[in-house]
């Protein structure tokens, strides 16, 4: 009973404690027991096995370092083959570039170099340098330090120039071009010269700085025995990477060890440091350097004996036991992680109704609660934003309609006033009757939206008033696609275009006219075309034909066209708008394109 209670308390521990427990059970138990068995049954030396393990450690370490070094050389290759960078370096006139070209080059170089750095976690910073006055870099590149650097005089730059595009690998040192501090950032520089293909001259240099701390940390992670360790040397025996940063850049001090590094082809060797015998091992790296490990011989040979059957039996039993217990605990630990992950993926897809149900007393239970609360808050905020946007759009539409209605009433009442003044009472009566029918049609509809069919019905009544006003006959031809007739549009969406066709097109012509309205559906879009046989748009209004949106923004469009443009922009999807163009046979064509507005989920 007490064991069960202890187990339940263990399972209520924090996530960190669970992971530590799993780690102890899966790793430490078999490791400790195996170590104990080694000490109990040790009798004979298994130096060969230890050496094989040492070689494996060295190979793995060499592979890890080569992977890091290859990342640096790959980045250097990316920059070296980029034609735009070569063009910028080759075409830098002595008098300088114009401001636009200079900004374009600066933006490209900065963006390219930053993207290159982001593509590799091992690259700390990269530079493209022309001279001490001109250069580019990612991150915290400092042109002030560049001015004091004099790249052409640097030994690596001279060597890179001689290699004509070959890589120059340098020892770990402080970064001299970063503004992040006074040369405190440890980097492993990889230099390279960029040559002009045409002339063969050096036009610039590439300097890729690998993260020196990560390289040193990788060296520190590799252990041989208790006190043994690794370092990286070049073909001359010069120390390029070491956990002892004070020794970097110097030749290996032990002459016997130096001889094994530079002259001996064997990967294993022994030498003496004073009176203490040492075991050494080396592995080649991808850039031509060598990884060298050394350890006192007694650390890898003392007490390394085993009774193989007992070791294998005990190791197998306890390893299986540890793995089994680890799997059980890992399953309990990762179950809430998987549930939270599934919930997050659903939210990523746009499903904000998902909720997680992790009822534990650890960090995951708290994360589940906070996740659910966050989704609820997001839903509330989205509803608030949607409601505010809807109110804003309705207010803008009301404001637009309130601008158009007085404009229309002013024109109509002005016409009736002149009819009365000149004694044309019968025509004035007909005008008032037509206006009454039109107002009744508008007042009978609730809300700010009508169907296209209803909008066209209002336009037919409206043309009666325009005929009375201008003493002309305006023939209206309507072609309405039944699939588009029921589409809801803001009030007075088409009417301003009809009025413009009459006022700006037909009336100045001095004769009767013809107006065509064609409504059709093309895929998701609804197309509304309004044509007239008038005189067309005056030359001074040519900017309106070029871009209605620009004309509206600059105030060159009238109230009606402004209203139509704003309605299409506010209430319909991306790509909706108004265009004007002159017809070959005379007159104008005004086209409204309406795409449905999509939700954020649909857009995703």
Coordinates of C-alpha atoms in Angstrom, one line a residue:
X1 CA 0.0 0.0 0.0
X2 CA 2.8 2.4 0.9
X3 CA 4.7 1.5 -2.3
X4 CA 1.5 2.4 -4.3
X5 CA 1.2 5.7 -2.5
X6 CA 4.8 6.6 -3.1
X7 CA 4.3 5.7 -6.8
X8 CA 1.3 8.0 -7.1
X9 CA 3.2 10.8 -5.5
X10 CA 6.1 10.3 -7.9
X11 CA 3.7 10.4 -10.9
X12 CA 2.4 13.8 -9.6
X13 CA 5.9 15.3 -9.7
X14 CA 6.8 18.1 -12.0
X15 CA 7.8 17.4 -15.6
X16 CA 11.5 18.0 -14.8
X17 CA 11.4 15.5 -12.0
X18 CA 9.7 13.0 -14.2
X19 CA 12.4 13.4 -16.9
X20 CA 15.1 13.1 -14.3
X21 CA 13.5 9.9 -12.9
X22 CA 13.2 8.4 -16.4
X23 CA 16.8 9.3 -17.1
X24 CA 18.0 7.7 -13.9
X25 CA 16.0 4.6 -14.5
X26 CA 16.9 4.1 -18.2
X27 CA 20.6 5.2 -18.0
X28 CA 22.1 5.4 -14.6
X29 CA 20.9 2.0 -13.2
X30 CA 22.5 -0.2 -15.9
X31 CA 25.5 2.2 -16.1
X32 CA 26.1 2.1 -12.3
X33 CA 25.7 -1.7 -12.1
X34 CA 27.9 -2.2 -15.1
X35 CA 30.6 0.0 -13.5
X36 CA 30.3 -1.9 -10.3
X37 CA 30.7 -5.2 -12.1
X38 CA 33.8 -3.8 -13.8
X39 CA 35.4 -3.0 -10.5
X40 CA 34.4 -6.3 -8.8
X41 CA 35.4 -8.7 -11.5
X42 CA 38.4 -6.8 -13.0
X43 CA 41.4 -9.0 -13.5
X44 CA 42.6 -8.5 -17.0
X45 CA 43.1 -5.6 -19.2
X46 CA 40.9 -5.1 -22.2
X47 CA 43.0 -2.4 -23.7
X48 CA 41.9 -3.3 -27.2
X49 CA 38.3 -2.7 -26.4
X50 CA 39.1 0.6 -24.8
X51 CA 41.1 1.7 -27.8
X52 CA 38.3 0.8 -30.1
X53 CA 36.0 2.9 -28.0
X54 CA 38.5 5.7 -28.1
X55 CA 38.7 5.5 -31.9
X56 CA 35.0 5.6 -32.1
X57 CA 34.9 8.7 -29.9
X58 CA 37.5 10.3 -32.1
X59 CA 35.6 9.4 -35.3
X60 CA 32.3 10.7 -34.0
X61 CA 34.0 13.9 -32.8
X62 CA 35.7 14.3 -36.2
X63 CA 32.4 13.7 -38.0
X64 CA 30.7 16.3 -35.7
X65 CA 33.4 18.9 -36.3
X66 CA 33.6 18.1 -40.0
X67 CA 29.8 18.7 -40.2
X68 CA 30.3 22.1 -38.6
X69 CA 33.2 23.0 -40.9
X70 CA 31.2 21.8 -43.9
X71 CA 28.4 24.1 -42.9
X72 CA 30.9 27.0 -43.0
X73 CA 32.4 26.0 -46.4
X74 CA 28.8 25.6 -47.8
X75 CA 27.9 29.1 -46.7
X76 CA 31.1 30.4 -48.3
X77 CA 30.2 28.6 -51.5
X78 CA 26.7 30.1 -51.5
X79 CA 28.1 33.6 -51.3
X80 CA 31.0 32.9 -53.7
X81 CA 28.7 31.7 -56.5
X82 CA 26.1 34.5 -56.1
X83 CA 26.3 36.5 -59.3
X84 CA 24.7 39.6 -57.7
X85 CA 27.3 39.9 -55.0
X86 CA 30.1 39.5 -57.6
X87 CA 28.4 42.2 -59.7
X88 CA 28.2 44.6 -56.7
X89 CA 31.9 44.1 -55.9
X90 CA 33.0 44.3 -59.6
X91 CA 30.9 47.4 -60.4
X92 CA 31.7 49.8 -57.6
X93 CA 32.7 53.0 -59.4
X94 CA 35.2 55.2 -57.8
X95 CA 32.8 58.1 -57.7
X96 CA 30.2 56.0 -55.9
X97 CA 26.7 54.9 -56.9
X98 CA 23.5 56.9 -57.1
X99 CA 21.4 56.8 -53.9
X100 CA 18.8 54.4 -55.3
X101 CA 21.3 51.9 -56.6
X102 CA 23.3 52.2 -53.4
X103 CA 20.2 51.4 -51.3
X104 CA 19.2 48.5 -53.5
X105 CA 22.7 47.0 -53.2
X106 CA 22.7 47.6 -49.4
X107 CA 19.3 46.0 -49.0
X108 CA 20.2 43.0 -51.1
X109 CA 23.6 42.4 -49.4
X110 CA 22.1 42.7 -45.9
X111 CA 19.1 40.5 -46.6
X112 CA 21.2 37.9 -48.4
X113 CA 23.9 37.7 -45.7
X114 CA 21.3 37.6 -42.9
X115 CA 19.4 34.8 -44.7
X116 CA 22.6 32.8 -45.1
X117 CA 23.3 33.1 -41.4
X118 CA 19.8 32.1 -40.5
X119 CA 20.1 29.0 -42.7
X120 CA 22.9 27.5 -40.5
X121 CA 22.9 27.4 -36.7
X122 CA 26.7 27.0 -36.7
X123 CA 27.5 30.2 -38.6
X124 CA 27.8 33.2 -36.3
X125 CA 28.2 36.0 -38.8
X126 CA 29.4 36.5 -42.4
X127 CA 31.1 39.4 -44.1
X128 CA 31.7 40.4 -47.7
X129 CA 34.6 42.9 -47.8
X130 CA 35.9 44.9 -50.7
X131 CA 38.4 47.0 -48.8
X132 CA 38.7 48.9 -45.5
X133 CA 36.1 51.4 -46.7
X134 CA 33.5 49.1 -48.4
X135 CA 32.0 46.0 -46.9
X136 CA 28.8 44.3 -45.8
X137 CA 28.0 42.0 -43.0
X138 CA 25.1 40.2 -41.3
X139 CA 24.0 40.9 -37.8
X140 CA 26.1 43.3 -35.8
X141 CA 28.6 44.2 -38.5
X142 CA 30.5 47.4 -37.7
X143 CA 31.8 49.6 -40.6
X144 CA 33.7 51.6 -37.9
X145 CA 35.8 48.6 -37.1
X146 CA 36.1 47.8 -40.8
X147 CA 37.8 51.1 -41.3
X148 CA 40.5 50.1 -38.8
X149 CA 40.8 46.5 -40.1
X150 CA 42.5 47.0 -43.5
X151 CA 41.4 43.7 -44.9
X152 CA 44.0 43.8 -47.8
X153 CA 46.8 43.7 -45.2
X154 CA 45.5 40.7 -43.3
X155 CA 47.6 37.5 -43.6
X156 CA 44.5 35.4 -44.4
X157 CA 43.5 37.9 -47.2
X158 CA 46.9 37.6 -48.8
X159 CA 46.8 33.9 -48.6
X160 CA 43.3 33.8 -50.0
X161 CA 44.4 36.0 -52.9
X162 CA 47.2 33.6 -53.7
X163 CA 44.8 30.6 -53.6
X164 CA 42.4 32.4 -56.1
X165 CA 39.2 31.3 -54.6
X166 CA 40.4 28.6 -52.3
X167 CA 39.4 28.5 -48.6
X168 CA 41.7 29.8 -45.9
X169 CA 41.0 28.3 -42.5
X170 CA 42.0 30.3 -39.5
X171 CA 42.4 29.5 -35.8
X172 CA 39.6 30.4 -33.4
X173 CA 40.0 34.1 -32.4
X174 CA 37.9 37.1 -31.4
X175 CA 35.7 38.7 -34.1
X176 CA 37.3 42.0 -35.1
X177 CA 34.4 43.3 -37.2
X178 CA 31.4 42.8 -35.0
X179 CA 29.9 45.7 -33.0
X180 CA 28.7 43.3 -30.3
X181 CA 31.6 44.1 -28.0
X182 CA 35.3 44.8 -27.8
X183 CA 36.5 41.6 -29.6
X184 CA 34.8 39.2 -27.1
X185 CA 32.9 37.1 -29.7
X186 CA 34.9 33.9 -30.3
X187 CA 34.7 32.7 -34.0
X188 CA 36.4 30.4 -36.4
X189 CA 37.0 32.4 -39.5
X190 CA 37.0 31.0 -43.0
X191 CA 38.4 33.4 -45.6
X192 CA 38.1 33.4 -49.4
X193 CA 39.0 35.8 -52.2
X194 CA 36.5 36.7 -54.9
X195 CA 38.0 37.2 -58.3
X196 CA 36.7 38.9 -61.4
X197 CA 36.1 36.2 -64.0
X198 CA 37.1 38.6 -66.8
X199 CA 40.3 40.1 -65.4
X200 CA 41.3 37.5 -62.8
X201 CA 41.8 40.3 -60.3
X202 CA 40.7 40.0 -56.7
X203 CA 37.6 42.2 -56.2
X204 CA 36.7 41.3 -52.7
X205 CA 36.8 38.8 -49.8
X206 CA 34.4 36.5 -48.0
X207 CA 34.8 35.9 -44.3
X208 CA 32.5 33.3 -42.8
X209 CA 32.8 33.2 -39.0
X210 CA 31.7 29.9 -37.4
X211 CA 30.5 30.0 -33.8
X212 CA 33.7 29.5 -32.0
X213 CA 31.9 28.8 -28.7
X214 CA 30.0 25.9 -30.2
X215 CA 33.2 24.4 -31.7
X216 CA 35.0 24.7 -28.3
X217 CA 32.0 23.2 -26.5
X218 CA 32.1 20.3 -29.0
X219 CA 35.7 19.8 -28.1
X220 CA 34.9 19.9 -24.4
X221 CA 32.2 17.3 -24.8
X222 CA 34.7 14.7 -26.1
X223 CA 36.4 13.0 -23.3
X224 CA 39.2 10.3 -23.0
X225 CA 39.5 8.9 -19.5
X226 CA 39.2 11.3 -16.6
X227 CA 41.7 14.0 -17.6
X228 CA 42.2 13.3 -21.3
X229 CA 40.9 15.6 -24.0
X230 CA 41.0 16.7 -27.7
X231 CA 42.4 19.6 -29.7
X232 CA 42.5 20.5 -33.4
X233 CA 45.7 21.2 -35.2
X234 CA 46.7 22.1 -38.8
X235 CA 49.2 20.3 -41.0
X236 CA 52.0 22.2 -39.4
X237 CA 51.1 21.1 -35.9
X238 CA 49.7 24.5 -34.9
X239 CA 46.8 24.4 -32.4
X240 CA 43.6 25.8 -34.1
X241 CA 40.9 24.8 -31.7
X242 CA 41.3 23.9 -28.0
X243 CA 39.4 24.1 -24.7
X244 CA 42.5 25.9 -23.5
X245 CA 42.0 29.1 -25.5
X246 CA 45.4 30.4 -24.4
X247 CA 47.2 27.7 -26.4
X248 CA 45.3 28.5 -29.6
X249 CA 47.7 29.6 -32.4
X250 CA 50.8 28.1 -30.9
X251 CA 52.7 25.0 -32.1
X252 CA 52.2 21.8 -30.1
X253 CA 54.9 22.1 -27.4
X254 CA 55.7 18.4 -27.0
X255 CA 58.2 17.5 -29.7
X256 CA 57.4 13.8 -29.7
X257 CA 53.7 14.5 -29.9
X258 CA 54.3 17.0 -32.7
X259 CA 56.3 14.3 -34.7
X260 CA 53.4 11.8 -34.4
X261 CA 51.0 14.5 -35.6
X262 CA 53.0 15.8 -38.6
X263 CA 55.0 12.7 -39.7
X264 CA 53.4 9.5 -38.4
X265 CA 50.6 8.1 -40.6
X266 CA 49.2 5.8 -37.8
X267 CA 46.0 7.0 -36.1
X268 CA 47.1 5.6 -32.7
X269 CA 50.4 6.3 -31.0
X270 CA 52.1 6.6 -27.6
X271 CA 54.5 9.2 -26.2
X272 CA 55.7 10.6 -22.9
X273 CA 54.9 13.8 -21.2
X274 CA 57.7 14.1 -18.7
X275 CA 57.7 10.6 -17.1
X276 CA 54.0 9.9 -17.7
X277 CA 53.2 7.7 -20.7
X278 CA 50.3 9.0 -22.8
X279 CA 48.0 7.4 -25.4
X280 CA 47.2 9.4 -28.4
X281 CA 44.7 9.2 -31.3
X282 CA 44.1 11.3 -34.4
X283 CA 41.4 11.6 -37.0
X284 CA 41.4 13.8 -40.2
X285 CA 38.8 16.5 -40.6
X286 CA 37.1 17.6 -43.8
X287 CA 39.2 20.8 -44.1
X288 CA 42.6 19.2 -43.9
X289 CA 43.1 19.7 -40.1
X290 CA 43.4 16.8 -37.6
X291 CA 41.5 16.0 -34.4
X292 CA 44.0 14.8 -31.8
X293 CA 43.1 13.2 -28.5
X294 CA 45.5 12.4 -25.7
X295 CA 45.0 10.7 -22.3
X296 CA 47.4 9.2 -19.7
X297 CA 47.7 5.5 -20.4
X298 CA 46.8 4.5 -16.8
X299 CA 43.4 6.1 -17.0
X300 CA 42.3 3.8 -19.8
X301 CA 44.0 0.6 -18.7
X302 CA 43.5 0.5 -14.9
X303 CA 40.8 -1.7 -13.6
X304 CA 39.3 -2.5 -17.1
X305 CA 38.6 -6.2 -16.7
X306 CA 35.4 -8.1 -16.8
X307 CA 33.8 -11.4 -16.7
X308 CA 32.0 -11.1 -20.0
X309 CA 29.2 -13.4 -19.3
X310 CA 28.3 -11.7 -16.0
X311 CA 28.6 -8.2 -17.6
X312 CA 26.5 -9.1 -20.6
X313 CA 23.9 -10.8 -18.5
X314 CA 23.6 -8.0 -15.9
X315 CA 23.8 -5.3 -18.5
X316 CA 21.1 -6.9 -20.7
X317 CA 18.7 -7.5 -17.8
X318 CA 19.0 -4.1 -16.3
X319 CA 19.0 -2.4 -19.6
X320 CA 15.8 -4.1 -20.6
X321 CA 14.4 -3.3 -17.2
X322 CA 15.4 0.3 -17.5
X323 CA 14.1 0.6 -21.0
X324 CA 10.8 -0.9 -20.0
X325 CA 10.3 1.4 -17.1
X326 CA 11.5 4.3 -19.1
X327 CA 8.9 3.6 -21.8
X328 CA 6.1 3.4 -19.3
X329 CA 7.1 6.7 -17.7
X330 CA 7.8 8.3 -21.1
X331 CA 4.3 7.3 -22.3
X332 CA 2.8 8.9 -19.2
X333 CA 4.8 12.0 -19.7
X334 CA 4.4 12.4 -23.5
X335 CA 0.6 11.8 -23.5
X336 CA -0.3 15.4 -22.5
X337 CA 2.4 16.7 -24.8
X338 CA 0.8 14.9 -27.7
X339 CA -2.7 16.2 -26.8
X340 CA -1.4 19.7 -26.6
X341 CA 0.4 19.3 -29.9
X342 CA -2.8 18.1 -31.6
X343 CA -4.7 21.0 -30.2
X344 CA -2.1 23.5 -31.4
X345 CA -2.2 22.0 -34.9
X346 CA -6.0 22.3 -35.0
X347 CA -5.6 26.0 -34.0
X348 CA -3.0 26.4 -36.7
X349 CA -5.6 25.1 -39.3
X350 CA -8.0 27.8 -38.1
X351 CA -10.2 25.7 -35.7
X352 CA -10.6 27.9 -32.6
X353 CA -13.2 25.6 -31.0
X354 CA -10.6 23.0 -30.0
X355 CA -10.0 22.5 -26.3
X356 CA -7.5 20.3 -24.5
X357 CA -8.3 18.1 -21.5
X358 CA -5.0 17.6 -19.6
X359 CA -5.9 17.2 -16.0
X360 CA -2.6 16.9 -14.2
X361 CA -1.0 18.8 -11.4
X362 CA 2.2 19.4 -13.3
X363 CA 3.3 22.0 -15.8
X364 CA 1.4 20.4 -18.6
X365 CA -1.9 20.7 -16.7
X366 CA -1.1 24.4 -16.3
X367 CA -0.2 24.7 -20.0
X368 CA -3.5 23.0 -20.9
X369 CA -5.5 25.4 -18.8
X370 CA -3.7 28.4 -20.2
X371 CA -4.0 27.1 -23.7
X372 CA -7.8 26.8 -23.4
X373 CA -8.0 30.3 -21.8
X374 CA -5.9 31.7 -24.6
X375 CA -8.2 30.2 -27.3
X376 CA -11.2 31.6 -25.5
X377 CA -9.7 35.0 -25.3
X378 CA -8.8 34.9 -29.0
X379 CA -12.4 34.0 -29.9
X380 CA -13.7 36.9 -27.8
X381 CA -11.2 39.3 -29.4
X382 CA -12.0 38.1 -32.9
X383 CA -15.7 38.6 -32.3
X384 CA -15.0 42.1 -31.0
X385 CA -12.8 43.0 -34.0
X386 CA -15.4 41.5 -36.4
X387 CA -18.2 43.5 -34.8
X388 CA -16.2 46.7 -34.8
X389 CA -15.3 46.2 -38.5
X390 CA -18.9 45.6 -39.4
X391 CA -20.0 48.7 -37.6
X392 CA -17.3 50.8 -39.3
X393 CA -18.3 49.5 -42.7
X394 CA -22.0 50.2 -42.1
X395 CA -21.1 53.7 -40.9
X396 CA -19.0 54.4 -44.0
X397 CA -21.8 53.1 -46.2
X398 CA -24.3 55.3 -44.5
X399 CA -22.0 58.3 -44.9
X400 CA -21.5 57.6 -48.6
X401 CA -25.3 57.2 -49.2
X402 CA -25.9 60.4 -47.2
X403 CA -23.6 62.2 -49.5
X404 CA -25.2 60.9 -52.7
X405 CA -28.8 61.3 -51.6
X406 CA -28.7 65.1 -51.1
X407 CA -26.7 65.3 -54.4
X408 CA -29.5 63.4 -56.3
X409 CA -32.4 65.3 -54.5
X410 CA -30.7 68.6 -55.2
X411 CA -30.5 67.9 -59.0
X412 CA -34.1 66.6 -59.2
X413 CA -35.7 69.3 -57.1
X414 CA -33.8 71.9 -59.1
X415 CA -35.3 70.5 -62.3
X416 CA -38.9 70.6 -60.9
X417 CA -38.3 74.2 -59.7
X418 CA -37.5 75.3 -63.2
X419 CA -40.5 73.5 -64.6
X420 CA -42.8 75.2 -62.2
X421 CA -41.2 78.6 -62.8
X422 CA -41.8 78.3 -66.6
X423 CA -45.3 77.1 -66.2
X424 CA -44.8 73.5 -67.2
X425 CA -47.0 72.3 -64.3
X426 CA -47.9 69.0 -66.0
X427 CA -44.3 68.0 -66.4
X428 CA -43.6 69.2 -62.9
X429 CA -46.4 67.0 -61.7
X430 CA -45.0 64.0 -63.5
X431 CA -41.5 64.7 -62.1
X432 CA -42.9 64.9 -58.5
X433 CA -44.8 61.6 -59.1
X434 CA -41.7 59.9 -60.5
X435 CA -39.6 61.1 -57.5
X436 CA -42.3 59.9 -55.1
X437 CA -42.3 56.4 -56.7
X438 CA -38.5 56.3 -56.5
X439 CA -38.4 57.4 -52.9
X440 CA -41.2 54.8 -52.0
X441 CA -39.1 52.1 -53.6
X442 CA -36.1 53.1 -51.6
X443 CA -37.9 53.6 -48.3
X444 CA -39.6 50.3 -48.6
X445 CA -36.3 48.4 -48.2
X446 CA -34.7 47.9 -44.8
X447 CA -31.0 47.9 -44.3
X448 CA -28.1 49.1 -46.5
X449 CA -28.2 46.2 -49.0
X450 CA -30.5 45.3 -51.9
X451 CA -30.3 42.6 -54.6
X452 CA -29.0 43.5 -58.0
X453 CA -32.5 42.9 -59.4
X454 CA -33.9 45.5 -56.9
X455 CA -31.1 47.9 -57.7
X456 CA -32.0 47.7 -61.5
X457 CA -35.7 48.3 -60.7
X458 CA -34.8 51.5 -58.9
X459 CA -32.6 52.6 -61.9
X460 CA -35.5 52.1 -64.3
X461 CA -37.6 54.6 -62.2
X462 CA -34.6 56.9 -61.8
X463 CA -34.2 57.1 -65.6
X464 CA -37.8 58.5 -65.9
X465 CA -36.7 61.5 -63.7
X466 CA -33.6 61.9 -65.8
X467 CA -35.6 62.0 -69.1
X468 CA -37.9 64.6 -67.6
X469 CA -34.9 66.6 -66.4
X470 CA -33.0 66.6 -69.7
X471 CA -35.9 66.4 -72.1
X472 CA -34.3 63.4 -73.8
X473 CA -35.2 59.7 -74.2
X474 CA -32.8 57.3 -72.6
X475 CA -33.3 53.7 -73.8
X476 CA -32.2 51.2 -71.1
X477 CA -31.1 47.7 -72.2
X478 CA -30.7 45.3 -69.3
X479 CA -29.1 41.8 -69.6
X480 CA -29.3 40.1 -66.1
X481 CA -27.8 36.7 -65.4
X482 CA -30.3 34.8 -63.2
X483 CA -27.4 33.4 -61.1
X484 CA -26.4 37.0 -60.2
X485 CA -29.8 38.6 -59.8
X486 CA -30.0 37.7 -56.1
X487 CA -26.5 38.9 -55.1
X488 CA -26.8 41.5 -52.3
X489 CA -25.0 44.7 -53.0
X490 CA -24.9 48.1 -51.2
X491 CA -27.6 50.5 -52.2
X492 CA -27.0 52.8 -55.1
X493 CA -24.0 50.8 -56.3
X494 CA -24.9 50.9 -60.0
X495 CA -27.1 54.1 -60.1
X496 CA -24.1 56.6 -59.9
X497 CA -22.6 55.0 -63.0
X498 CA -25.9 55.4 -64.9
X499 CA -26.2 59.0 -63.9
X500 CA -22.6 59.6 -65.0
X501 CA -23.4 58.0 -68.4
X502 CA -26.3 60.4 -68.8
X503 CA -24.7 63.5 -67.5
X504 CA -21.2 63.2 -68.9
X505 CA -21.9 61.1 -71.9
X506 CA -25.3 61.4 -73.5
X507 CA -26.5 64.9 -72.5
X508 CA -23.5 66.8 -73.9
X509 CA -24.2 65.0 -77.2
X510 CA -27.5 66.8 -77.5
X511 CA -29.6 63.8 -78.7
X512 CA -31.4 60.8 -77.2
X513 CA -29.2 58.0 -75.9
X514 CA -28.9 54.4 -75.1
X515 CA -27.6 52.8 -71.9
X516 CA -26.8 49.2 -71.5
X517 CA -26.4 47.2 -68.2
X518 CA -25.1 43.7 -68.4
X519 CA -24.8 41.6 -65.2
X520 CA -23.0 38.2 -65.4
X521 CA -21.3 35.7 -63.2
X522 CA -17.8 34.5 -64.1
X523 CA -16.6 31.9 -61.7
X524 CA -16.7 33.4 -58.2
X525 CA -16.9 37.0 -59.5
X526 CA -19.9 39.0 -60.6
X527 CA -19.3 41.4 -63.5
X528 CA -21.5 44.5 -63.9
X529 CA -20.9 46.4 -67.2
X530 CA -22.5 49.8 -67.8
X531 CA -22.2 51.2 -71.4
X532 CA -23.4 54.4 -73.1
X533 CA -23.3 55.8 -76.6
X534 CA -22.3 59.3 -75.4
X535 CA -19.3 61.5 -76.2
X536 CA -16.9 59.6 -73.9
X537 CA -14.8 61.0 -71.1
X538 CA -13.2 64.5 -71.6
X539 CA -9.4 64.6 -72.1
X540 CA -9.0 66.4 -68.8
X541 CA -10.4 63.3 -67.0
X542 CA -7.9 60.9 -68.6
X543 CA -6.3 60.1 -65.2
X544 CA -9.6 58.6 -64.1
X545 CA -9.5 56.1 -67.0
X546 CA -5.9 55.1 -66.1
X547 CA -6.7 54.3 -62.5
X548 CA -10.0 54.9 -60.7
X549 CA -8.4 54.0 -57.4
X550 CA -5.7 56.7 -57.9
X551 CA -8.2 59.2 -59.0
X552 CA -10.4 58.6 -55.9
X553 CA -7.4 58.9 -53.6
X554 CA -6.3 62.2 -55.2
X555 CA -9.8 63.6 -55.2
X556 CA -10.2 63.7 -59.0
X557 CA -13.3 61.4 -59.0
X558 CA -16.8 62.6 -58.4
X559 CA -19.0 61.7 -55.5
X560 CA -20.8 58.9 -57.4
X561 CA -17.6 57.2 -58.7
X562 CA -16.1 57.6 -55.2
X563 CA -19.1 55.9 -53.7
X564 CA -19.0 52.9 -56.1
X565 CA -15.2 52.4 -55.6
X566 CA -15.5 52.5 -51.7
X567 CA -18.4 50.1 -51.7
X568 CA -16.5 47.6 -53.9
X569 CA -13.4 47.9 -51.7
X570 CA -15.2 47.6 -48.3
X571 CA -17.8 44.9 -48.9
X572 CA -16.2 42.6 -51.4
X573 CA -13.0 40.6 -51.6
X574 CA -9.5 41.2 -53.0
X575 CA -9.5 42.2 -56.7
X576 CA -12.9 43.9 -56.5
X577 CA -13.1 47.4 -58.0
X578 CA -14.2 49.7 -60.8
X579 CA -12.5 50.4 -64.2
X580 CA -13.4 52.9 -67.0
X581 CA -12.5 52.6 -70.6
X582 CA -13.5 54.2 -73.9
X583 CA -15.5 52.2 -76.4
X584 CA -14.3 51.9 -80.0
X585 CA -17.8 52.6 -81.2
X586 CA -18.1 55.6 -79.0
X587 CA -19.2 56.2 -75.4
X588 CA -17.8 54.7 -72.3
X589 CA -17.7 51.3 -70.6
X590 CA -17.8 51.3 -66.7
X591 CA -17.1 47.8 -65.3
X592 CA -17.6 46.7 -61.7
X593 CA -15.9 43.5 -60.6
X594 CA -17.1 41.9 -57.3
X595 CA -15.3 39.0 -55.7
X596 CA -16.7 37.4 -52.5
X597 CA -14.9 38.4 -49.3
X598 CA -13.2 35.4 -47.8
X599 CA -12.8 34.6 -44.1
X600 CA -9.2 34.3 -42.7
X601 CA -9.7 30.5 -42.5
X602 CA -10.6 30.4 -46.2
X603 CA -7.7 32.6 -47.1
X604 CA -5.3 30.4 -45.2

